[in-house]
Structures are given as structure tokens and as C-alpha cells.
Coordinates of C-alpha atoms in Angstrom, one line a residue:
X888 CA -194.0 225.0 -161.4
X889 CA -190.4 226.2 -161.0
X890 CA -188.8 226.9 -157.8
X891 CA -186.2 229.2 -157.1
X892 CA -184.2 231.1 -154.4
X893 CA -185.9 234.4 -153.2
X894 CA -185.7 237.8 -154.7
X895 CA -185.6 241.5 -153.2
X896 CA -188.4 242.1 -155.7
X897 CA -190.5 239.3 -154.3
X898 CA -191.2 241.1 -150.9
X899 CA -194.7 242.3 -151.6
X900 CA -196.0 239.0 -152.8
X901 CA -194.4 237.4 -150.0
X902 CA -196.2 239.2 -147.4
X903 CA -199.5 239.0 -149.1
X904 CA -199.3 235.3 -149.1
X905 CA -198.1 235.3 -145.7
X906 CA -201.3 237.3 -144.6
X907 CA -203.4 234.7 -146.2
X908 CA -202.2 232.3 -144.7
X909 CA -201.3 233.4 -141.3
X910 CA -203.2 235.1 -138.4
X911 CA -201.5 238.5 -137.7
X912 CA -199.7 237.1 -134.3
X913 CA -198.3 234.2 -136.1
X914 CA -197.4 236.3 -139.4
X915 CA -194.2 236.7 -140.2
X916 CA -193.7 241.3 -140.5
X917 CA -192.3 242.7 -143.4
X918 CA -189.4 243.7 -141.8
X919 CA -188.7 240.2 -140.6
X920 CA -189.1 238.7 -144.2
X921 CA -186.8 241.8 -145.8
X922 CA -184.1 240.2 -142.9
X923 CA -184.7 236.8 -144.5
X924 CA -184.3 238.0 -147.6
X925 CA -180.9 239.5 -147.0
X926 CA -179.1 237.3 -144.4
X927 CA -180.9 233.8 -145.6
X928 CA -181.7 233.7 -149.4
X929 CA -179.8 230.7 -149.5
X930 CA -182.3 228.8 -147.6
X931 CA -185.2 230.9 -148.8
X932 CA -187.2 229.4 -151.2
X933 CA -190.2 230.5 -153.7
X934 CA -192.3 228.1 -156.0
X935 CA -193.3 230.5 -159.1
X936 CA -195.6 229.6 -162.0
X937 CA -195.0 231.5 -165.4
X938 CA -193.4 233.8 -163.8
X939 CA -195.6 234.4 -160.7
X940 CA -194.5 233.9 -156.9
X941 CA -197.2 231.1 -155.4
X942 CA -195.6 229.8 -152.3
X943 CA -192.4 229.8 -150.1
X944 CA -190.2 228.2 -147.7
X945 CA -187.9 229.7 -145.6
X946 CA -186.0 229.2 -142.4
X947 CA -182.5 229.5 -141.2
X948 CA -180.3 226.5 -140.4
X949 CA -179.6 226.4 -136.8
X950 CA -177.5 224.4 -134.2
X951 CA -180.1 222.8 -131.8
X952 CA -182.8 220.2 -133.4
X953 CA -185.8 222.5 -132.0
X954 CA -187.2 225.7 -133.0
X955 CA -187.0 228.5 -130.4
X956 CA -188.9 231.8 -130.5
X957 CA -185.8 234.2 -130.7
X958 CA -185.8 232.6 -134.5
X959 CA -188.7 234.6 -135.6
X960 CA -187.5 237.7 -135.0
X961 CA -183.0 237.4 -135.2
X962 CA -181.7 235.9 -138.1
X963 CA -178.1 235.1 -138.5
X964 CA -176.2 234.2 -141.6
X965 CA -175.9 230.6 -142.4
X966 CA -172.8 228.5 -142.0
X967 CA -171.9 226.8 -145.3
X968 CA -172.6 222.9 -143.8
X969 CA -173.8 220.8 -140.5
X970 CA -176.4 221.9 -138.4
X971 CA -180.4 221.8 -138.6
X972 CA -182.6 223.5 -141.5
X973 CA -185.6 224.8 -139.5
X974 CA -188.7 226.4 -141.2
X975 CA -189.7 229.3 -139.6
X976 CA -192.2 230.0 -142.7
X977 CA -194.2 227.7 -145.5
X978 CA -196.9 229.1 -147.4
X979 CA -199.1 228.9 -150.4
X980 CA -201.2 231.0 -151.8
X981 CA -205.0 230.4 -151.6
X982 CA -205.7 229.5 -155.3
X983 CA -202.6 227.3 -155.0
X984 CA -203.4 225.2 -152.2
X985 CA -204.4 221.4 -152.4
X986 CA -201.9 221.2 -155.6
X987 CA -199.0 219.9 -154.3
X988 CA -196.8 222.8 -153.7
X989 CA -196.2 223.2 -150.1
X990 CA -195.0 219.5 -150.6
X991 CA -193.0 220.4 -153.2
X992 CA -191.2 222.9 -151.6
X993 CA -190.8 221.0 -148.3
X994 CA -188.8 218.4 -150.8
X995 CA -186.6 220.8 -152.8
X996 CA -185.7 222.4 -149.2
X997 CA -185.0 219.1 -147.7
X998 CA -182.8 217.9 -150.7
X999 CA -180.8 221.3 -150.2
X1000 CA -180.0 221.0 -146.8
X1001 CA -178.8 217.2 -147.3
X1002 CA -176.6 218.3 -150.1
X1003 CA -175.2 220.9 -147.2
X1004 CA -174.2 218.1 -144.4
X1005 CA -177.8 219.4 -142.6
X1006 CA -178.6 216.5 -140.0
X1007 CA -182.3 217.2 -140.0
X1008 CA -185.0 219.5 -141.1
X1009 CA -187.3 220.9 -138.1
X1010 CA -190.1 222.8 -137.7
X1011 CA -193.1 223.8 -135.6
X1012 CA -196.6 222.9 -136.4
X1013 CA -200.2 223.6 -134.7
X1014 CA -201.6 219.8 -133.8
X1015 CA -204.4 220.0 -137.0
X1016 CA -201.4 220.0 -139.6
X1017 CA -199.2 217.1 -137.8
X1018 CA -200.7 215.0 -140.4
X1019 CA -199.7 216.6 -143.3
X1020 CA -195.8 217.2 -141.9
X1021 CA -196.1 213.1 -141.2
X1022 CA -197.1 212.1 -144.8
X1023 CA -194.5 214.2 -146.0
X1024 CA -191.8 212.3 -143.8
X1025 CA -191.4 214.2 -140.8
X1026 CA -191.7 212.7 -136.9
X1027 CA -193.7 214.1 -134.1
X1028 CA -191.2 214.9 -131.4
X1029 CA -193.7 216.6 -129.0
X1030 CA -195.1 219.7 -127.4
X1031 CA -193.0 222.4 -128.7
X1032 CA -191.7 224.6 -125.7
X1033 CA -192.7 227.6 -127.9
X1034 CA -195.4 230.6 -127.2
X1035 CA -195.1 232.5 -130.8
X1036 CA -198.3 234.0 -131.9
X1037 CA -199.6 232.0 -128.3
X1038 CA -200.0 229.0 -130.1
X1039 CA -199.6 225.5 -128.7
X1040 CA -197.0 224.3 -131.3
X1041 CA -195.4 221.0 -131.9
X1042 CA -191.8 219.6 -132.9
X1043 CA -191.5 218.0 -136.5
X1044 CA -188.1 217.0 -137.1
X1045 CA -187.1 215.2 -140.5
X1046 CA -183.7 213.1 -140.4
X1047 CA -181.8 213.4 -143.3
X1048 CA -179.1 210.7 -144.4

């Protein structure tokens, strides 16, 4: 498994995993991933095997520690060190799953934004994955004040030296 920064030509596979993974309310639009695309690539990530896109990170690196809902649907360019790398998105598609690569991409993000000055890497997560964002090093900060998709959410924050 490689991974990679994202591509204009990865746009259709990107969505397609995002459906799988996603219920429509919570699902990124194809307009908002085209936005990603072009204003974040640098914190966009993809995990490809021979050749084929299988999963993806991205998020852009903000200046508060928590997620807010204006995030999922303005994205703004990011500045070149400091702040917080959120992850508005992470996704792996179905035949991919249970293989290590949403863990994988969590790690390559995380090792970006430290080599950027980020102070932390923070997210959102319904309550059933707050296990999986704890064994891969992330703290439960609480109820998140968001309502995307109408979704109780919750703050994962992971500090980075």
C-alpha cells in the first residue's frame, strides 16, 4: 500500500467510497470534495494499491482544537505551519476494511502535520468508533457541540510533540 496526496482524477472514486461509507446526511457532496481537492491537497490524503485509490483522509488545518460545522461545507487554504489538522473525512473502501488502512492513513496524516508545527490532530466521531480513534492515540474530549448529518458526535483530539 502506498499513500499519496490527492488527485483531480481521483474524484469519482472518492465519492464512491464516501457513499459506502457514509449515510447521505453525513456524506461529504461532490462538490465539497472537488473544493478539497483544490484549496486542501496538501492535507488530502489517499492510500492506493497497484495503482487503485482504497481510502482517504482529508481535513483542513484549523485555528480552534474542535471541529465546527461550517468546516464541512467552507474550506480555506492552509497556512504553511501552527494550528490544528482536523479530519473532516476518513474512509476505506469496503473490501479494504479490517486491513489496517484507515490506521495507516490516520499515522501518515499525523506525522505530516507534526512535521508542519500542527499542535494537534482533531476530529469528530460517533460514540461506537471512540474505541478505534483511542487505540490509535487519540483522547476523548467530550460531546462535540456539532449537529452535521444530526449526529451526536464526539471530540477526539491527538497531541502532537
Amino acid at each position: 500500500m502506498q499513500i499519496r496526496h490527492v488527485q483531480p482524477t481521483d474524484l469519482s472514486t472518492l465519492i464512491e467510497i464516501e457513499k459506502a461509507g457514509f449515510a447521505p446526511a453525513k456524506a461529504a457532496t461532490p462538490a465539497a470534495f472537488k473544493n478539497r481537492i483544490d484549496t486542501i491537497s496538501d492535507t488530502f490524503l489517499v492510500a492506493t494499491e497497484q495503482d487503485q485509490v482504497i481510502g482517504f483522509i482529508n481535513g483542513p488545518v484549523i485555528d480552534q482544537l474542535y471541529l465546527t460545522d461550517d468546516l464541512f461545507t467552507t474550506t480555506k487554504p492552509n497556512p504553511v505551519s501552527g494550528g490544528y489538522q482536523s479530519v473532516l473525512g476518513l474512509a476505506v473502501a469496503p473490501a479494504w476494511r479490517h486491513h489496517g488502512v484507515a490506521q495507516q492513513l490516520l499515522s501518515e496524516l499525523a506525522q505530516q502535520a507534526q512535521q508542519h508545527q500542527r499542535r494537534a490532530v482533531t476530529l469528530t466521531c460517533e460514540h461506537r468508533l471512540i474505541p478505534f480513534y483511542e487505540a490509535a492515540g487519540f483522547h476523548n474530549d467530550g460531546q462535540s457541540a456539532s449537529t452535521h448529518g444530526s449526529v451526536i458526535w464526539y471530540n477526539m483530539v491527538q497531541a502532537l510533540n
